[in-house]
Every structure is written in structure tokens, then in C-alpha cells.
XYZ file of C-alpha atoms in Angstrom:
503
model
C -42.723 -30.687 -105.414
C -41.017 -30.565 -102.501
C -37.833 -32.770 -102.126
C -37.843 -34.890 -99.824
C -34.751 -33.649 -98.684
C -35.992 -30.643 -97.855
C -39.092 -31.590 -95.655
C -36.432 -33.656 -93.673
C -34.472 -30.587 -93.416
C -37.276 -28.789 -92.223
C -38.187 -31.349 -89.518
C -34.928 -31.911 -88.366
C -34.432 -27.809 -87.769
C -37.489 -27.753 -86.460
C -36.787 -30.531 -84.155
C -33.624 -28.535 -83.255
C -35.485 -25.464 -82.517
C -37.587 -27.302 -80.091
C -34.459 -29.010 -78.291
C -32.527 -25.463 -78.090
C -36.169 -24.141 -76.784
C -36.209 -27.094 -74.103
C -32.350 -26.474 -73.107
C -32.983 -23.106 -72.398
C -35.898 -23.548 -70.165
C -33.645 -26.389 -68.339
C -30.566 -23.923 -68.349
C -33.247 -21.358 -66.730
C -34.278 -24.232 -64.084
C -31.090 -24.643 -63.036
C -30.054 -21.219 -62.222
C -32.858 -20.377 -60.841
C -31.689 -23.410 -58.686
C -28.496 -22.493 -58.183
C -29.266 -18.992 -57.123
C -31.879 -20.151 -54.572
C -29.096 -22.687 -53.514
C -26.496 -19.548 -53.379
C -28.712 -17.581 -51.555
C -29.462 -20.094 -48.759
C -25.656 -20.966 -48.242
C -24.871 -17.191 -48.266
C -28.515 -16.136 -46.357
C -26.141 -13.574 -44.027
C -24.791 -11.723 -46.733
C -25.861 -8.651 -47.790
C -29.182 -9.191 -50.659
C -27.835 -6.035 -52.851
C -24.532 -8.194 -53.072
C -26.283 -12.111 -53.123
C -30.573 -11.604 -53.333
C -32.209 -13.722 -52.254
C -34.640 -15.099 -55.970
C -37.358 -16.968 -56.076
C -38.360 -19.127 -59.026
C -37.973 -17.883 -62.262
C -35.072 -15.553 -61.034
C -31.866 -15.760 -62.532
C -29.247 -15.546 -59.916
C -28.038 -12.468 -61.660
C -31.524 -10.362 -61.197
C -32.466 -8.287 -59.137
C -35.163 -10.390 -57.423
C -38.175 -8.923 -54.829
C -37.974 -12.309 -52.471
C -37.386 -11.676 -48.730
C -34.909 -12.594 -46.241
C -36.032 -15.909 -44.708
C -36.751 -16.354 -40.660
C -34.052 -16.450 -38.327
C -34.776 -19.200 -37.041
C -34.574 -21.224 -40.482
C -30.934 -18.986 -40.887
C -29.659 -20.168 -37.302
C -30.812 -23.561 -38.153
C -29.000 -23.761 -41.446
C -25.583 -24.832 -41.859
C -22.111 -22.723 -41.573
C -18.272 -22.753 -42.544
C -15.795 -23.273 -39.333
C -12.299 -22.802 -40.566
C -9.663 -24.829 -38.490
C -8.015 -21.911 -36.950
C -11.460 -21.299 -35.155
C -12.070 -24.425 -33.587
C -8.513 -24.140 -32.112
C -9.384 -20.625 -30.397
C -12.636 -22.054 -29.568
C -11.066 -25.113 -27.535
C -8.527 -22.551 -26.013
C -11.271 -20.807 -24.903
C -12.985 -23.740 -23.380
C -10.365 -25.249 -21.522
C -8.960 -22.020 -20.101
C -12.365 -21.155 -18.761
C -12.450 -24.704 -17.249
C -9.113 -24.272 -15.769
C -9.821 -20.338 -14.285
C -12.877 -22.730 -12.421
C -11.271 -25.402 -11.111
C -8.636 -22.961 -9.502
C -11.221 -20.769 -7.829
C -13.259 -24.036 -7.009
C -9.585 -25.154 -5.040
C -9.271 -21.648 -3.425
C -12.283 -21.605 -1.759
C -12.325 -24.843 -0.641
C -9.039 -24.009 0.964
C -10.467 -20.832 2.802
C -13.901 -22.348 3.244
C -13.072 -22.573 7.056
C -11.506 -19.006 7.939
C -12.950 -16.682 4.970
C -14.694 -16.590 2.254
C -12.955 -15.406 -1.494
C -9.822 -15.415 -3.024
C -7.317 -14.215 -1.129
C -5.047 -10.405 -1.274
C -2.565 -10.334 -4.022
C 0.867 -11.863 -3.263
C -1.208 -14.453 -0.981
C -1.836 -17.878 -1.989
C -4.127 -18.602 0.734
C -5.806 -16.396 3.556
C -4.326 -18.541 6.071
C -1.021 -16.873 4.900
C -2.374 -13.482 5.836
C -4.819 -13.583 8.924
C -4.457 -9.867 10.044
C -2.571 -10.658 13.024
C 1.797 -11.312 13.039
C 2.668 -14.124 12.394
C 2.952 -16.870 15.102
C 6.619 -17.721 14.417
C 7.252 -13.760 14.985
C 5.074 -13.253 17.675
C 6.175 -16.262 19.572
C 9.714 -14.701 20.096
C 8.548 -11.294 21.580
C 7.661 -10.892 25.142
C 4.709 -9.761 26.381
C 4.026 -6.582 26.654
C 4.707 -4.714 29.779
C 1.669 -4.460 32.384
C 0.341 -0.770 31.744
C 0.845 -0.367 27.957
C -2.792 -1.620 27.696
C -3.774 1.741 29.053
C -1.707 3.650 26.486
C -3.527 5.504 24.045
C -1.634 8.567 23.519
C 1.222 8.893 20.827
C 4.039 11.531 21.297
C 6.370 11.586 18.389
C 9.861 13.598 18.997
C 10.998 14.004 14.982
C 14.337 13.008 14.503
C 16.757 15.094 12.285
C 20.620 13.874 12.941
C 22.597 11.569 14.914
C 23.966 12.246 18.255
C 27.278 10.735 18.875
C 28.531 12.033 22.067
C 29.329 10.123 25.444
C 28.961 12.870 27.750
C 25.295 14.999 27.973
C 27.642 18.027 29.027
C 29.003 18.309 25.518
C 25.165 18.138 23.438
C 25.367 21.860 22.356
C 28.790 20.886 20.656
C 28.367 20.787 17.086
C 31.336 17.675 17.441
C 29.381 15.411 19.074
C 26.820 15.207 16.297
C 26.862 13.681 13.435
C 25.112 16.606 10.674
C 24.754 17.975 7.600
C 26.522 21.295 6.159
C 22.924 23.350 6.828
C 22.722 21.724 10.241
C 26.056 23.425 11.467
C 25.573 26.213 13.772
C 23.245 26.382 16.843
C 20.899 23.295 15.266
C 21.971 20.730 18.138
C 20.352 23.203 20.162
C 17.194 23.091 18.926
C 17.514 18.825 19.068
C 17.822 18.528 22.733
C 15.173 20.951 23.219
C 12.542 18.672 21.111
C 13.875 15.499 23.069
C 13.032 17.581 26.610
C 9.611 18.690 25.400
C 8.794 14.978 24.403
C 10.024 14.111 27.478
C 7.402 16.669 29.077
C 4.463 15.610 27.357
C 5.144 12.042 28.477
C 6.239 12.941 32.167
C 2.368 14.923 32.135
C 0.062 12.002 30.738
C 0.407 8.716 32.390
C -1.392 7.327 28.972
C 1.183 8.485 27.152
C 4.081 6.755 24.947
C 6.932 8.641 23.837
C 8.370 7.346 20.358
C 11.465 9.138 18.783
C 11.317 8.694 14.919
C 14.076 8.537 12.600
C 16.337 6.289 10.840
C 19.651 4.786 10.242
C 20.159 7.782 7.482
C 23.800 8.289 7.968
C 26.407 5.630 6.384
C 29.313 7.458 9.302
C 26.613 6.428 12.068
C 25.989 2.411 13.321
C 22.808 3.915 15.568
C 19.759 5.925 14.166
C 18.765 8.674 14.755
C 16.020 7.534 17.484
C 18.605 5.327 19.061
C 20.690 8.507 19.474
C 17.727 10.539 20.708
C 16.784 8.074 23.190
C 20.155 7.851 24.465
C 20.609 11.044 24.809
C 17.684 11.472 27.257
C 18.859 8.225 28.766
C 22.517 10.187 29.424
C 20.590 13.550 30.332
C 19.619 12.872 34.019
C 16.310 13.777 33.402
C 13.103 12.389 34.476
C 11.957 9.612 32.615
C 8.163 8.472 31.822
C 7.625 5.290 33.344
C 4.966 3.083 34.169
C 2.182 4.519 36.898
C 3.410 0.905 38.745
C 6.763 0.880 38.956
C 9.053 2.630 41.387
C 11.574 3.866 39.549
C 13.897 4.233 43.063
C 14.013 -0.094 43.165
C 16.081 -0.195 39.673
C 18.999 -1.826 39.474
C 20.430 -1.977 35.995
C 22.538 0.878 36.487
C 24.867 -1.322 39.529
C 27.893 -2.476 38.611
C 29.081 -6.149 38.350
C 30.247 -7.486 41.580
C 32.862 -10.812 41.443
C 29.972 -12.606 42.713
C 27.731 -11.902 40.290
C 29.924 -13.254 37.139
C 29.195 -16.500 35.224
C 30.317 -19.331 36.981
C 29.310 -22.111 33.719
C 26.158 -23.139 35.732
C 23.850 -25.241 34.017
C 20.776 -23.077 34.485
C 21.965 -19.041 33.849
C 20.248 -16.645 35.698
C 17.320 -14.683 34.567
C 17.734 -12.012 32.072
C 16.587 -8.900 34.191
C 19.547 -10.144 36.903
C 21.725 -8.677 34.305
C 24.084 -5.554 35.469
C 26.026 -3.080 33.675
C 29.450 -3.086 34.670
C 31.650 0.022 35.627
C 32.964 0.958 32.386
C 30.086 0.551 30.780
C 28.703 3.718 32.313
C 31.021 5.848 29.819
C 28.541 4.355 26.969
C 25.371 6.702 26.580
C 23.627 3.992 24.599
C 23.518 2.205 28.189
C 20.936 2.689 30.963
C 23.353 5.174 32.788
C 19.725 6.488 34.147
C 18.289 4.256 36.714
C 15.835 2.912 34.394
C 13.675 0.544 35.852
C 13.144 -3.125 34.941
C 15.488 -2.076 32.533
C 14.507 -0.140 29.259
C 11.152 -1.955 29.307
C 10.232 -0.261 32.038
C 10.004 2.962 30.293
C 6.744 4.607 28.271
C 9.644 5.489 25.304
C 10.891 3.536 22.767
C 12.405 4.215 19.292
C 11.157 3.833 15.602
C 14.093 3.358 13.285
C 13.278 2.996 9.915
C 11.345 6.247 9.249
C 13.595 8.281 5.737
C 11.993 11.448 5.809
C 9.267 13.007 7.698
C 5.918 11.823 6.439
C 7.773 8.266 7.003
C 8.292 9.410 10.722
C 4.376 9.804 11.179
C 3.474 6.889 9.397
C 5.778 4.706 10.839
C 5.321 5.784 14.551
C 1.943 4.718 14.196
C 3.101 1.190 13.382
C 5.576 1.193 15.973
C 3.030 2.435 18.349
C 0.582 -0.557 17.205
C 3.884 -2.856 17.431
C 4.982 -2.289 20.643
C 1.161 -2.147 22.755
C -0.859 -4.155 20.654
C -2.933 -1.396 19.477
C -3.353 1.908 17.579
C -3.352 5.503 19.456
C -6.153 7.299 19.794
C -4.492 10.863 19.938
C -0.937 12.240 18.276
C 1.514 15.374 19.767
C 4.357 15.636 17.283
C 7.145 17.737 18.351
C 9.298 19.265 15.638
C 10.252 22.433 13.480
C 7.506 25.223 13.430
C 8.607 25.548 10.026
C 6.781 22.006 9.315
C 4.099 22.338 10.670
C 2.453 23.004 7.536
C 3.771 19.830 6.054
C 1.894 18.088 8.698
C -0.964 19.273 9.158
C -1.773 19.908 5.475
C -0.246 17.036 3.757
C 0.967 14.079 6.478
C -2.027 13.964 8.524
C -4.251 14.275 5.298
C -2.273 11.412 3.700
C -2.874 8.915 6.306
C -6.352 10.798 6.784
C -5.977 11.488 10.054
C -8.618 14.657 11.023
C -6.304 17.868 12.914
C -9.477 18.889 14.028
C -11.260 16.010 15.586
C -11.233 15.688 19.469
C -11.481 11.982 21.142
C -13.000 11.885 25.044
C -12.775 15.970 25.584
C -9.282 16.106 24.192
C -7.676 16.988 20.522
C -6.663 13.755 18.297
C -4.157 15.907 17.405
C -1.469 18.697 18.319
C 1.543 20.082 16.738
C 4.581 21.910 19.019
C 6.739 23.716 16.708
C 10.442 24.847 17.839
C 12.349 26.358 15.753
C 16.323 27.489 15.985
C 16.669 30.329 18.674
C 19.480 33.045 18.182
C 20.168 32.239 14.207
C 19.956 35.733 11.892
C 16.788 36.677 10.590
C 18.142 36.357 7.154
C 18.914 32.503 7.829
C 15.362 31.980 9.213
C 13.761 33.277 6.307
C 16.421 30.945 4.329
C 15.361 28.017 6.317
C 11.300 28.660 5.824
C 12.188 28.902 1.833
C 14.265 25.930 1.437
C 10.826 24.478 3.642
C 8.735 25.065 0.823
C 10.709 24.295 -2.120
C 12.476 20.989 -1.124
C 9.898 19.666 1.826
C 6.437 20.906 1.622
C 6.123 21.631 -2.808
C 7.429 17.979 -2.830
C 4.551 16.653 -0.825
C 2.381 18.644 -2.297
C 2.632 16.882 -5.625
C 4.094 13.936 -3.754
C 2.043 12.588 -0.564
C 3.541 9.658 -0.488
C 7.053 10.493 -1.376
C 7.194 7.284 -3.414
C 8.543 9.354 -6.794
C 11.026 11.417 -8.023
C 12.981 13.699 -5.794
C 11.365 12.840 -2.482
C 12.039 8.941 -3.700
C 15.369 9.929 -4.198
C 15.970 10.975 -1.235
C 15.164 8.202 0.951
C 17.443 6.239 -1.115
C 20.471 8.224 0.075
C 19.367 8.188 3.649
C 19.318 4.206 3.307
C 22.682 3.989 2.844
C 23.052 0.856 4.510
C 19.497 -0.841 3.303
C 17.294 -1.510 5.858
C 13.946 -2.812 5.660
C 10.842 -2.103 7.707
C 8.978 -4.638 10.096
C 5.454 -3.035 9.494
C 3.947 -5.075 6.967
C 4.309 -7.763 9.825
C 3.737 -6.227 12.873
C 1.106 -3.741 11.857
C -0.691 -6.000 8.687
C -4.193 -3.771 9.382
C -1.758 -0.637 7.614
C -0.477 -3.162 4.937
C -1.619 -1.664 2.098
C -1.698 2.186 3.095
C 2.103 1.315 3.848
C 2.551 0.380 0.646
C 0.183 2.910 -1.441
C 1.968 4.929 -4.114
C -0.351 6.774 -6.580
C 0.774 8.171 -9.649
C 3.263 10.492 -9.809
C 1.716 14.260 -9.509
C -1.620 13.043 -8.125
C -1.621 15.214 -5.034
C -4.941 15.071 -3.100
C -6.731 13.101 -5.642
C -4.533 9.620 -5.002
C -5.322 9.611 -1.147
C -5.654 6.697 -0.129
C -9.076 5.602 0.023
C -9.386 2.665 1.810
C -10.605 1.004 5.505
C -8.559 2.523 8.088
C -8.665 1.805 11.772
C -8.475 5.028 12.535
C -11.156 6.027 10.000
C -13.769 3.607 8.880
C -15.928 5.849 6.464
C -14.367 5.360 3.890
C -14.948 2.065 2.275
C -16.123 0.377 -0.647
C -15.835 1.624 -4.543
C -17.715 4.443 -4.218
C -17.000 6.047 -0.612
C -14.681 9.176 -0.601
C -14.274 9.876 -4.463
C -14.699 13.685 -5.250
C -15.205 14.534 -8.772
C -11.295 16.025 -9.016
C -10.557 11.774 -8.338
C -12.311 10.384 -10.625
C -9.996 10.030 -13.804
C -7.869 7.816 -11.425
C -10.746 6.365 -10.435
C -11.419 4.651 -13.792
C -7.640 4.751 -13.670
C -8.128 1.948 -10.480
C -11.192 0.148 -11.721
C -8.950 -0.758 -15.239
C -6.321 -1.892 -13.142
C -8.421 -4.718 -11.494
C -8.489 -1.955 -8.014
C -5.050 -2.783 -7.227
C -3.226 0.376 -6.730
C -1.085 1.627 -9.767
C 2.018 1.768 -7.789
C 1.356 -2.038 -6.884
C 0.380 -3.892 -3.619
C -2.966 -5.149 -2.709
C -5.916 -2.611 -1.511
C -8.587 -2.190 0.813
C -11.278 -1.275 -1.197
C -12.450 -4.562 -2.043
C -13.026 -5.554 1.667
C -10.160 -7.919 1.928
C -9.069 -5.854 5.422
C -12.847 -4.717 6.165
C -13.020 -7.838 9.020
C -9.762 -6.516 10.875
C -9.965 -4.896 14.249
C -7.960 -2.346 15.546
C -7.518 -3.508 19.055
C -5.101 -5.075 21.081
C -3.572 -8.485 19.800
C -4.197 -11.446 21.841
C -2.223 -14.439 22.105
């Protein structure tokens, strides 16, 4: 007989077993549950790390499911920490703001041109291609006949002449040098200033310019203003004007009694001006009958130029400043010893062609002189020290905008002037203020619009394989040239003309 104890036993552990059986299944329920939930929450991790189970899978199996459709994972929801709704926002209102600025731009420029305006300009009506009114206001007109000019003869300059009398030029004591200019160089000067002279005197469309700075701190002229008034003092024949008769001047008369202020209300005309008797002893002065004055004259002087590639250059601003236009052709007289530097590096610089010719004639010509009646020994001297402080340096160097050649025109800007250029010449803005990297040689020419050469535009005119590291260099640095300043090659000078200004 069984007790009854024991059937009650029995049914109770029984009745246990089933419960434990039925919490087991549940227990499986539930992580199979748990995994699927796991799985959906974490759908875009990787399914040997998280798989994805279906039922009857514990989440710890290895499962044989499937990742589900994108579109149900896109659709499902995601955890956005704090930090990234912050960037998000900053994102978002930065992009808004970069709009509403361009947005304010154009509607500024909507009238004159289209874009954002040149670097360093806040509108385009700050930078039209043309000098400014309040500038160009206070300049005459030019002189009737410089419309016909197309012809630029450059006379390099090299010291300072200091002299009153022409008599004493050859005298090393009227001159203002340096130690390697001692010694029969002043010679050589006078004869560069007569051959400009020459070339002026034999084309009627010619204008003489004599280059060259303010480069000595002993000096209050520059060297062009020296030049100049040292053909002024010479007696020699002067280009002029096809128009004007040079035997009606007057501005070398002296003041008569009658002729002095007498505190009228209305002063007499500017060219009713005289220069008075002891003013004759000044060279600077029109001591040569100049007519009209100096404006009478097809010379004029460029005083800011530091070294030579600056005297190019810069002549061909001050050639575009003073008619209203660029030349067509270029003579540059100077040292035969440079001639390499100028016709190899300069004129490749500002990518002007040494071999083109314009109406029948050259675009360009070089007249080397060198020093006459100096040893052989100090010629060879002279053609060394050429190469390995003048033409090496360019080389490397076109620009002269680093290093030694940079440290150069620091010294000869003793007293720190400034050019006009960027004003009075804006179509040359940015080639006048190109500076590749250091080293670059040919391959950092400058490659934009010119008005002197136009084939050369857009980003992929004129790059030859040897460019195109600084290329990329360019295209990383938003096409703004490394050494700073804005650039052509984005069109912003591509509407310019390079013809005489208008008023």
C-alpha cells in the first residue's frame, strides 16, 4: 500500500516537473524575443558579432536568418547622441549663412557683373578695371599725340646722377655709385641715355621712359629723375610731339618784374609759369627749351622700378599710366651683359614673345652697351658676377619676390616707397603682384589673361606637364596664387580691355 504521502509526493514532483518544463519553454520564448529584439535595434552591426535569429534561436546561436531590407533598416529607429545634433545645427545654420551672403553679393553686383567679386574686394564696384575716379579726376588729360604712341623705349637705369653741369658727366664725382661702378661706368650711362634719346628722336610713335628708382638713401631724386635730367641739361635734341614747335617754348625765360605775383584774385594759368635766372644752375629744371613745358616731351620717368625685371615690368605700367594704353612694341637699352636676363627670363616672365613682329616690325629689340676701355680681365669679371648674382637668381627666381633677389630690393628701398600700378594699371593687378614659390623657375609663370597675350586663359590653358605639381598646388589653394593676391584664371579680369581709358 502506497502511503498516501507518497502519491502526493509523487504528484506534487510531478507537477513540478511540468512547471520547470513550462518555464523553460517561456525562458526559451523570451530570448528568442529578446534576440530578435537585439537584432532589430542593432540591424547595422555586423551578424558574426549580433545575428540576426529567427524563432527558436537563442540569441547566443549561431542562427541562418538574413539581413532584413534596407528599406525596413532606414525606416527603423536610431541613437542621436547630443553632441551630434549640435554639429548638425552648426552645420545647418552655417550653410544658411554662406547663402544669404552670396544671395547679398550678387544682388549688389547684379547691375555691373555677375559673381563674387576678386579677393580683397567687397564689391565689384570697388574694382571696375579702370583708376579710380577720385585719382583720375586730379590728372590732366593726356597730351594731344600720345594716342598715337605705341612704341616703348626703356633706357635702364643703374645710379644716380648728381651733377649741375653736363660738362662734368664723365666725372665719377658727380654720380652718386657703388664701389664696382667706379671707374669709366658713368661713361657707359650717358651713352644709354643718348641712344634712348635716338630711338625716340627716329620714331614719332615712340615714348621714351627711363626706369629706375629712388635706390640710394644719399640721393632725394631717382635714378630716372637723374637720367632725365641729365638729357634735359645735355643740349641735345629732345623727342617731342609731331605738333609742337619746339622753337615757340618759353619755360626756359627768365622772370621779368612784370611777371611776379601781384595777390590778384584770379592767378594766372599754370603754363604762364617761368623759370627764373638762377634757376638755370638746377639740371632738374627745363634748362632745354622744352616745349609746353615737360609735357610737351615723348619722355617721362618710372621711379619705383628695384632691380631690373622691376624696370620692365614697371615701364609697362608707366607706359599704360601716362597714354592710356599698353605698347605694342619694346627697345630696351642697357648692358650687353643682360641681355640674357631679358630675353630669357624678363620677357618670358611677363610672357612677352622676343620673336613676334607687330605691323612689319619686331615687338621686341634689345641694344646692349657695355663699358668701353675697361681691362679684359674686368669684363670677364663683370659677365661672371652677371651670372651668379643677376641672371642664376632669376633663373630660380622670376619674380624676384624671395630670398636674395627679395633682399635686395629691400636695401634699394631705403626710404620706402610704394608703387602706383595697382591703380593706374589695374588690367596688370595681379601679374604685379604674382610670386610663386620659391625655386619654381619656368613652371610658376604666370598663367593668366594678359593684354598683351590673351591665349592663355582659363584652368587648363598653358600648363605643361613640368607645371603641374603646382598646378594641384593652385587648385588646393582655392586658385589664388601661393604668394597671395587675387588671379586671373578664374575670369575675374577676362572682361578688361587693353585700350585707351576714357573719361
Amino acid at each position: 500500500m502506497i502511503p498516501r504521502t507518497g502519491r502526493g509526493s509523487a504528484s506534487q514532483s510531478s507537477t513540478s516537473s511540468s512547471s520547470s518544463s513550462s518555464l523553460g519553454v517561456l525562458h526559451t520564448v523570451r530570448s528568442s524575443v529578446k534576440a530578435a529584439s537585439q537584432s532589430t535595434i542593432f540591424s547595422s552591426s555586423s551578424t558574426s558579432q549580433r545575428p540576426y535569429s529567427s524563432a527558436g534561436t537563442t540569441g547566443t546561436g549561431t542562427g541562418s536568418g538574413s539581413e532584413p531590407p534596407l528599406r525596413d533598416r532606414l525606416a527603423q529607429r536610431s541613437r542621436v547622441t547630443n553632441l551630434g545634433i549640435v554639429l548638425l545645427l552648426s552645420l545647418l545654420s552655417l550653410s544658411v549663412l554662406l547663402n544669404l551672403r552670396s544671395s547679398y553679393l550678387l544682388h549688389r553686383t547684379k547691375h555691373s557683373f555677375h559673381g563674387i567679386p576678386p579677393p580683397g574686394f567687397s564689391t565689384w564696384a570697388s574694382f571696375h578695371g579702370l583708376t579710380p575716379d577720385s585719382i583720375r579726376a586730379t590728372a590732366a588729360e593726356p597730351i594731344n599725340g600720345t594716342q598715337n604712341l605705341n612704341h616703348l623705349v626703356l633706357v635702364v637705369g643703374h645710379a644716380v646722377w648728381a651733377g649741375t653741369e653736363f660738362s662734368g658727366k664723365d666725372n665719377d664725382a658727380n654720380w652718386i655709385l657703388e664701389h664696382y661702378q667706379l671707374g669709366g661706368s658713368v661713361r657707359t650711362y650717358w651713352k644709354h641715355i643718348q641712344r634712348g634719346l635716338d630711338l625716340a628722336n627716329e620714331d614719332p610713335h615712340a615714348l621714351l621712359v627711363f626706369s629706375g628708382g629712388q635706390t640710394r638713401p644719399q640721393a632725394l631724386q631717382t635714378e630716372a629723375e637723374s637720367y632725365f635730367s641729365l638729357a634735359l641739361a645735355s643740349g641735345s635734341k629732345l623727342p617731342v610731339f609731331p605738333h609742337i614747335d619746339q622753337l615757340k617754348a618759353t619755360s626756359h625765360e627768365p622772370i621779368a618784374a612784370q611777371d611776379e605775383s601781384t595777390g590778384d584774385a584770379v592767378p594766372p594759368p599754370v603754363t604762364s609759369a617761368k623759370v627764373g635766372k638762377g634757376a638755370h644752375s638746377n639740371a632738374a629744371i627745363a634748362t632745354h627749351p622744352a616745349p609746353l613745358g615737360l609735357q610737351g616731351l615723348r619722355m617721362t620717368t618710372e621711379n619705383y622700378a628695384l632691380d631690373s625685371f622691376q624696370n620692365l615690368l614697371f615701364s609697362f605700367a608707366r607706359f599704360r599710366e601716362y597714354t592710356g594704353r599698353f605698347p605694342e612694341r619694346i627697345t630696351v637699352v642697357g648692358y650687353n651683359v643682360k641681355r640674357a636676363r631679358f630675353e630669357e627670363l624678363h620677357a618670358k616672365a611677363m610672357r612677352w614673345s622676343v620673336k613676334s613682329v607687330w605691323s612689319g616690325l619686331k615687338r621686341w629689340t634689345y641694344v646692349g652697351i657695355d663699358d668701353e676701355g675697361i681691362p679684359k680681365k674686368a669684363h670677364e669679371l663683370q659677365a661672371e658676377g652677371e651670372y651668379l648674382r643677376g641672371y642664376s637668381w632669376f633663373a630660380k627666381d622670376m619674380y624676384g619676390c624671395h630670398g636674395n633677389l627679395l633682399e635686395k630690393r629691400k636695401k634699394r628701398n631705403p626710404t620706402r616707397r610704394f608703387h602706383p600700378y595697382f591703380t593706374s594699371a589695374p588690367e596688370i593687378a595681379d601679374l604685379l603682384d604674382w610670386c610663386p614659390p620659391e625655386d619654381s623657375g619656368l613652371q610658376g609663370i604666370y598663367r593668366g589673361t594678359l593684354p598683351w597675350d590673351l591665349r592663355v586663359s582659363g584652368d587648363q590653358g598653358g600648363w605643361g606637364r613640368g607645371s603641374l605639381p603646382y598646378k594641384d598646388q593652385l587648385r588646393k589653394n582655392g586658385w589664388k596664387p601661393l604668394g597671395g593676391g587675387p588671379d586671373s584664371r578664374k575670369g575675374w579680369f577676362s572682361w578688361l580691355h587693353a585700350d585707351r581709358e576714357r573719361g
